[in-house]
Amino acid sequence: KPKSIKGKILAVGPKCEEVKPGDLVWFNSRWSDMGHDYQHPDYSWDAKLHLAEEADVFCIVGRKT
């Protein structure tokens, strides 16, 4: 059963229209088993990276202006 995850958009493809880098979103985690551990080089936090399609985003909860 898919579970939703809250995350921050790091990058988008050229055909992406609604979601922008820096947006905080809720998205479908159907690919959660493909998440990769990641340590940001500039910060002391670890994260899990997920690939998702724009159609998997349920809602944008915050937008960087």
Short mmCIF file of C-alpha atoms in Angstrom, two decimals:
data_model
loop_
_atom_site.label_atom_id
_atom_site.label_comp_id
_atom_site.label_asym_id
_atom_site.label_seq_id
_atom_site.Cartn_x
_atom_site.Cartn_y
_atom_site.Cartn_z
CA LYS A 1 0.00 0.00 0.00
CA PRO A 2 1.55 3.35 -1.02
CA LYS A 3 2.29 5.77 1.79
CA SER A 4 2.68 9.53 1.44
CA ILE A 5 5.93 11.24 2.38
CA LYS A 6 6.70 14.90 2.99
CA GLY A 7 9.83 16.07 1.21
CA LYS A 8 11.70 18.90 -0.45
CA ILE A 9 12.12 19.09 -4.22
CA LEU A 10 15.82 19.29 -5.11
CA ALA A 11 15.54 19.24 -8.92
CA VAL A 12 12.95 18.89 -11.67
CA GLY A 13 13.02 17.89 -15.32
CA PRO A 14 12.41 20.25 -18.26
CA LYS A 15 8.75 19.22 -18.71
CA CYS A 16 7.77 19.83 -15.07
CA GLU A 17 5.19 22.63 -14.85
CA GLU A 18 3.77 22.79 -11.32
CA VAL A 19 6.55 21.74 -8.98
CA LYS A 20 9.71 23.85 -8.58
CA PRO A 21 13.04 23.22 -6.81
CA GLY A 22 12.76 24.21 -3.16
CA ASP A 23 9.05 23.31 -2.85
CA LEU A 24 7.95 21.28 0.17
CA VAL A 25 5.49 18.60 -0.99
CA TRP A 26 3.56 15.51 0.02
CA PHE A 27 4.15 12.76 -2.54
CA ASN A 28 3.31 9.14 -3.22
CA SER A 29 6.06 6.86 -1.93
CA ARG A 30 5.47 3.96 -4.32
CA TRP A 31 9.20 4.02 -5.09
CA SER A 32 10.30 4.26 -1.45
CA ASP A 33 12.30 1.05 -1.85
CA MET A 34 14.42 2.90 -4.42
CA GLY A 35 15.36 5.69 -1.99
CA HIS A 36 19.09 6.34 -1.67
CA ASP A 37 20.86 7.48 1.49
CA TYR A 38 22.40 10.90 0.99
CA GLN A 39 24.46 13.25 3.13
CA HIS A 40 24.28 16.87 2.04
CA PRO A 41 27.82 18.23 1.57
CA ASP A 42 27.05 21.66 3.06
CA TYR A 43 24.94 20.58 6.04
CA SER A 44 25.14 18.03 8.82
CA TRP A 45 21.92 16.20 7.96
CA ASP A 46 21.26 12.95 6.23
CA ALA A 47 18.37 12.36 3.88
CA LYS A 48 16.78 9.73 1.69
CA LEU A 49 16.52 10.69 -1.99
CA HIS A 50 13.51 9.49 -4.00
CA LEU A 51 12.73 9.71 -7.68
CA ALA A 52 9.12 10.63 -8.38
CA GLU A 53 6.98 11.84 -11.24
CA GLU A 54 5.11 15.13 -11.02
CA ALA A 55 1.86 13.14 -11.02
CA ASP A 56 2.93 11.55 -7.70
CA VAL A 57 2.84 14.92 -5.89
CA PHE A 58 -0.37 15.24 -3.84
CA CYS A 59 0.09 18.86 -2.80
CA ILE A 60 2.61 21.64 -2.37
CA VAL A 61 2.74 22.66 1.31
CA GLY A 62 5.44 25.32 1.04
CA ARG A 63 7.04 27.26 -1.76
CA LYS A 64 10.39 29.04 -1.75
CA THR A 65 9.84 32.55 -3.13
#
